[in-house]
Short mmCIF file of C-alpha atoms in Angstrom, two decimals:
data_model
loop_
_atom_site.label_atom_id
_atom_site.label_comp_id
_atom_site.label_asym_id
_atom_site.label_seq_id
_atom_site.Cartn_x
_atom_site.Cartn_y
_atom_site.Cartn_z
CA MET M 1 -126.76 -20.42 146.48
CA GLN M 2 -125.08 -17.94 143.39
CA ARG M 3 -122.25 -17.77 145.61
CA ILE M 4 -121.94 -21.50 145.87
CA GLU M 5 -122.08 -22.17 142.18
CA SER M 6 -119.56 -19.09 141.78
CA ASN M 7 -117.21 -21.19 144.50
CA CYS M 8 -117.93 -24.64 142.20
CA PHE M 9 -117.04 -23.34 138.57
CA SER M 10 -114.51 -20.90 139.79
CA TRP M 11 -110.93 -22.77 139.04
CA VAL M 12 -113.03 -23.80 135.32
CA PHE M 13 -113.52 -20.23 134.95
CA LYS M 14 -110.55 -18.96 135.55
CA GLU M 15 -108.64 -21.39 133.81
CA THR M 16 -110.35 -20.57 130.35
CA ARG M 17 -110.10 -16.96 130.87
CA GLU M 18 -106.04 -17.70 131.16
CA ILE M 19 -106.00 -19.89 128.25
CA ILE M 20 -108.43 -17.28 125.91
CA ARG M 21 -105.96 -14.57 127.05
CA ARG M 22 -102.43 -16.73 125.73
CA ARG M 23 -104.37 -18.05 122.62
CA GLY M 24 -106.78 -15.39 121.80
CA SER M 25 -110.43 -15.17 121.27
CA VAL M 26 -111.67 -17.90 118.78
CA LEU M 27 -115.64 -19.01 117.63
CA VAL M 28 -116.04 -22.26 118.92
CA ASN M 29 -119.45 -23.49 116.11
CA VAL M 30 -121.49 -25.70 117.59
CA ALA M 31 -124.58 -27.95 116.81
CA ILE M 32 -127.40 -28.99 119.05
CA ILE M 33 -129.69 -32.29 117.93
CA ASP M 34 -132.27 -33.43 120.39
CA ASP M 35 -135.99 -34.08 119.25
CA LEU M 36 -136.84 -32.20 122.55
CA CYS M 37 -136.81 -28.49 122.43
CA GLU M 38 -136.59 -28.04 126.00
CA GLU M 39 -134.04 -29.85 125.94
CA ARG M 40 -131.64 -28.11 123.39
CA LYS M 41 -133.01 -24.94 125.23
CA ILE M 42 -130.95 -26.15 128.50
CA ILE M 43 -127.44 -27.05 126.46
CA ARG M 44 -128.23 -23.34 124.84
CA GLU M 45 -128.42 -21.76 127.97
CA TYR M 46 -125.61 -23.62 129.78
CA LEU M 47 -123.66 -22.45 127.03
CA ASN M 48 -124.58 -19.11 126.56
CA TYR M 49 -123.83 -19.17 130.61
CA TYR M 50 -119.92 -20.23 130.23
CA SER M 51 -119.20 -17.25 127.66
CA ASP M 52 -121.10 -14.81 129.62
CA LYS M 53 -118.34 -16.57 132.18
CA THR M 54 -115.38 -16.83 130.42
CA GLY M 55 -115.17 -14.65 127.48
CA GLU M 56 -115.64 -17.80 124.80
CA ILE M 57 -117.44 -17.37 121.99
CA PHE M 58 -119.93 -19.60 120.60
CA SER M 59 -121.91 -20.05 117.18
CA ILE M 60 -125.18 -22.40 117.73
CA LYS M 61 -127.31 -23.76 115.74
CA GLU M 62 -129.89 -26.19 116.80
CA PHE M 63 -131.57 -28.91 114.93
CA GLU M 64 -134.61 -31.32 115.95
CA SER M 65 -133.66 -34.40 114.14
CA GLY M 66 -130.50 -35.90 112.48
CA TYR M 67 -131.99 -36.26 109.44
CA ALA M 68 -132.21 -32.12 108.98
CA PHE M 69 -128.75 -32.09 111.10
CA LEU M 70 -127.34 -34.38 108.21
CA ALA M 71 -128.99 -32.89 105.52
CA ASN M 72 -127.66 -29.17 106.04
CA TYR M 73 -124.43 -30.18 107.76
CA ASN M 74 -121.33 -28.29 107.09
CA SER M 75 -118.07 -29.20 108.03
CA ASP M 76 -117.56 -25.88 110.39
CA TYR M 77 -118.88 -27.71 113.31
CA ASP M 78 -116.05 -28.31 116.26
CA ILE M 79 -118.73 -29.72 118.51
CA VAL M 80 -121.93 -31.36 117.99
CA PHE M 81 -123.75 -32.30 121.06
CA LEU M 82 -126.15 -35.57 120.12
CA ASP M 83 -128.91 -36.87 122.01
CA ILE M 84 -128.75 -40.87 121.64
CA GLU M 85 -132.68 -41.49 122.07
CA MET M 86 -134.21 -39.90 119.28
CA PRO M 87 -137.43 -41.15 116.71
CA ASP M 88 -136.46 -42.50 113.50
CA LEU M 89 -132.97 -41.58 113.46
CA ASP M 90 -131.13 -42.13 116.72
CA GLY M 91 -128.07 -40.68 117.90
CA LEU M 92 -125.98 -43.53 117.38
CA LYS M 93 -126.63 -43.63 113.84
CA VAL M 94 -126.65 -40.29 113.10
CA ALA M 95 -122.76 -40.50 114.45
CA THR M 96 -121.76 -42.92 112.32
CA GLU M 97 -123.45 -41.22 109.06
CA LEU M 98 -121.83 -37.93 110.79
CA ARG M 99 -117.93 -40.35 110.65
CA LYS M 100 -118.49 -40.85 107.33
CA ILE M 101 -117.76 -37.43 106.23
CA ASP M 102 -116.33 -35.77 109.25
CA LYS M 103 -113.37 -37.73 110.83
CA ILE M 104 -112.42 -35.03 113.11
CA VAL M 105 -115.60 -32.71 114.69
CA LEU M 106 -115.98 -33.76 118.67
CA ILE M 107 -118.81 -35.75 119.46
CA MET M 108 -120.35 -35.11 123.03
CA PHE M 109 -123.22 -37.86 123.34
CA ILE M 110 -126.67 -36.81 125.28
CA THR M 111 -128.63 -39.60 126.88
CA LYS M 112 -130.87 -41.01 130.19
CA MET M 113 -128.98 -43.95 130.21
CA SER M 114 -125.36 -44.13 130.21
CA GLN M 115 -124.87 -47.47 128.86
CA PHE M 116 -125.73 -46.42 126.19
CA ALA M 117 -122.96 -43.92 125.54
CA LEU M 118 -120.78 -46.52 125.69
CA MET M 119 -121.33 -47.83 122.30
CA GLY M 120 -120.18 -44.18 121.68
CA TYR M 121 -116.65 -45.61 121.12
CA ASP M 122 -117.56 -46.91 117.38
CA VAL M 123 -118.10 -43.60 116.29
CA GLU M 124 -114.77 -41.95 118.01
CA ALA M 125 -116.84 -39.86 120.78
CA THR M 126 -115.16 -37.62 122.83
CA ASP M 127 -117.26 -37.67 125.92
CA TYR M 128 -121.34 -37.92 127.16
CA LEU M 129 -123.65 -36.56 129.42
CA VAL M 130 -126.53 -38.34 131.21
CA LYS M 131 -129.72 -35.99 131.60
CA PRO M 132 -131.08 -34.55 133.25
CA VAL M 133 -127.54 -32.59 132.47
CA ASP M 134 -126.25 -31.08 135.41
CA LYS M 135 -124.35 -27.84 135.09
CA TYR M 136 -121.36 -28.64 136.96
CA PHE M 137 -120.88 -31.67 135.10
CA PHE M 138 -121.85 -29.65 131.40
CA ILE M 139 -119.28 -27.11 132.64
CA VAL M 140 -116.18 -28.98 133.63
CA LYS M 141 -116.69 -31.47 130.07
CA LEU M 142 -117.30 -28.22 128.15
CA LYS M 143 -113.86 -26.64 129.63
CA LYS M 144 -111.80 -30.41 128.17
CA ILE M 145 -113.57 -31.02 125.24
CA ILE M 146 -112.50 -27.08 124.15
CA GLU M 147 -109.08 -27.94 124.82
CA LYS M 148 -108.96 -30.83 122.29
CA ILE M 149 -110.18 -28.38 119.41
CA PRO M 150 -107.45 -28.55 116.73
CA PRO M 151 -106.22 -24.76 116.80
CA ASN M 152 -106.44 -24.57 112.92
CA ARG M 153 -109.45 -26.88 111.73
CA ASN M 154 -111.15 -23.79 110.69
CA LYS M 155 -108.33 -21.99 109.22
CA LYS M 156 -108.97 -19.37 106.28
CA ILE M 157 -106.75 -19.40 102.96
CA THR M 158 -107.23 -17.40 99.93
CA ILE M 159 -107.25 -18.58 96.12
CA LYS M 160 -106.31 -16.62 93.48
CA THR M 161 -108.39 -17.12 90.21
CA ASN M 162 -109.14 -15.84 87.26
CA GLY M 163 -108.21 -12.82 88.55
CA CYS M 164 -110.56 -12.79 91.83
CA LEU M 165 -109.87 -13.92 95.18
CA TYR M 166 -111.82 -16.88 96.76
CA SER M 167 -111.10 -17.67 100.68
CA CYS M 168 -112.67 -20.73 101.74
CA SER M 169 -111.92 -23.09 104.39
CA GLN M 170 -108.82 -25.28 104.22
CA ARG M 171 -111.11 -28.13 105.16
CA GLU M 172 -113.17 -27.76 102.10
CA ILE M 173 -110.61 -28.80 100.19
CA GLN M 174 -110.21 -32.66 99.40
CA TYR M 175 -106.89 -32.26 97.59
CA VAL M 176 -104.77 -30.32 95.28
CA SER M 177 -102.80 -31.41 92.24
CA VAL M 178 -100.28 -30.12 89.74
CA GLU M 179 -101.84 -28.40 86.26
CA ARG M 180 -99.66 -27.18 83.28
CA HIS M 181 -100.54 -23.63 84.70
CA GLY M 182 -100.40 -24.06 88.02
CA VAL M 183 -102.16 -25.41 90.81
CA LEU M 184 -105.88 -26.86 90.98
CA TYR M 185 -107.61 -26.98 94.30
CA HIS M 186 -110.38 -29.58 94.72
CA LEU M 187 -112.81 -28.99 96.88
CA LYS M 188 -116.24 -30.46 97.83
CA ASN M 189 -118.66 -28.31 94.99
CA VAL M 190 -116.06 -26.82 92.80
CA GLN M 191 -112.57 -27.08 91.67
CA LEU M 192 -110.27 -24.26 91.58
CA LEU M 193 -106.81 -23.39 89.39
CA GLU M 194 -104.51 -21.01 90.68
CA THR M 195 -102.34 -19.54 88.26
CA GLU M 196 -98.18 -18.59 89.22
CA SER M 197 -98.33 -20.94 92.32
CA SER M 198 -96.59 -24.58 92.85
CA LEU M 199 -97.17 -27.34 94.80
CA LYS M 200 -94.52 -26.36 97.28
CA GLU M 201 -95.67 -22.93 97.89
CA VAL M 202 -99.40 -24.08 98.68
CA GLU M 203 -98.08 -27.36 101.24
CA LYS M 204 -96.60 -24.62 103.45
CA LYS M 205 -100.10 -22.62 103.44
CA LEU M 206 -101.94 -25.94 104.19
CA SER M 207 -101.40 -27.34 107.71
CA GLY M 208 -102.19 -30.36 109.33
CA ALA M 209 -104.45 -32.91 107.59
CA PHE M 210 -102.69 -32.01 104.61
CA ILE M 211 -99.55 -34.45 103.17
CA ARG M 212 -97.93 -34.98 99.99
CA ILE M 213 -98.19 -38.36 98.37
CA SER M 214 -96.60 -37.62 95.03
CA SER M 215 -94.72 -34.53 93.33
CA GLY M 216 -98.06 -34.04 92.34
CA PHE M 217 -100.71 -34.16 94.84
CA LEU M 218 -101.28 -32.95 98.15
CA VAL M 219 -104.14 -34.65 99.70
CA ASN M 220 -106.38 -34.01 102.55
CA LEU M 221 -106.61 -36.94 105.12
CA GLU M 222 -110.13 -35.94 106.10
CA TYR M 223 -111.06 -36.77 103.00
CA VAL M 224 -109.39 -40.25 102.44
CA ASN M 225 -111.80 -43.11 102.65
CA GLY M 226 -109.14 -45.61 102.34
CA ILE M 227 -105.74 -47.32 100.68
CA ALA M 228 -105.81 -50.01 97.77
CA ASP M 229 -103.54 -50.84 94.52
CA ASN M 230 -100.99 -48.29 95.85
CA CYS M 231 -103.65 -45.41 95.65
CA ALA M 232 -105.47 -42.73 98.61
CA ILE M 233 -109.18 -43.11 97.84
CA ILE M 234 -111.12 -39.75 97.93
CA GLY M 235 -114.74 -40.38 96.89
CA LYS M 236 -114.76 -42.04 93.73
CA GLU M 237 -111.25 -40.55 92.84
CA LYS M 238 -107.70 -42.42 93.07
CA ILE M 239 -104.98 -40.69 93.24
CA GLN M 240 -101.18 -42.75 92.70
CA ILE M 241 -99.02 -42.82 95.74
CA SER M 242 -95.67 -43.00 95.06
CA ARG M 243 -93.27 -45.34 96.22
CA ARG M 244 -91.26 -43.24 98.32
CA LYS M 245 -94.00 -40.93 99.85
CA LYS M 246 -95.86 -44.85 100.55
CA SER M 247 -94.71 -45.56 103.97
CA VAL M 248 -94.73 -42.32 105.34
CA PHE M 249 -98.08 -41.75 104.34
CA ILE M 250 -99.28 -45.01 105.42
CA LYS M 251 -98.08 -44.10 108.70
CA LYS M 252 -99.52 -39.89 108.71
CA TYR M 253 -103.30 -42.26 107.82
CA ILE M 254 -103.33 -44.58 110.72
CA GLY M 255 -102.15 -41.73 112.93
CA PHE M 256 -104.82 -39.33 111.33
CA LEU M 257 -107.46 -42.24 112.20
CA ASN M 258 -106.57 -42.52 115.27
CA GLY M 259 -106.59 -38.66 116.27
CA GLY M 260 -103.30 -38.36 116.23
CA ILE M 261 -103.06 -35.22 114.30
CA LYS M 262 -103.97 -32.11 115.77
CA ASN M 263 -103.70 -28.76 114.20
CA VAL M 264 -105.72 -29.79 111.27
#
């Protein structure tokens, strides 16, 4: 039985090991949301099995409800395994709320009835698994979804501020603005002024979803909620788009919404 299982998975493991050899080892951050402990355990065991066979490294967090997941959400997750049939807040509603705060994280629905999974197109789910989750299908689909993770999704940068060094994921940065004495990084919960730096230098340092919308602003498309009155809307802020940058910005923004930017 073990030999048959190994033969089924051997091509997946071989290809994955070759990919890891080329790109180097990368931590894959995973969330498992299911109200049933035994179901979460199965997914965790399959992930650990894949890790043992390929060398892929996972950081796994489990949540027994959509409320707990959303209340503790951070933008470091790469893949979310999300049960659809949960009490109180079902997986589709969780995914809808998740897409309001994270447009890039990859969602894998888990369901007892595949017809529910078809509704995942509305929240740009990557794929789905049907319970009871088959090990072979899980391994094959896991390999495919890992290949879709943008290479610079959780890239870390260092900001020099007030004589100190502050390290953060570039995904935490909502936008960067030019100030009189340097540039100001607008993060989710803090603003950091970096002197002796220019927006051009910051633009080189950041990658993927960041785009210049004027001479004074660089925005992260992941936080842009829309465009109105020639402004990019980020939260409660309206940031003016220059006439020269407008057409390029709109094209990039539409491409981003359609999943066109990969190296975020």
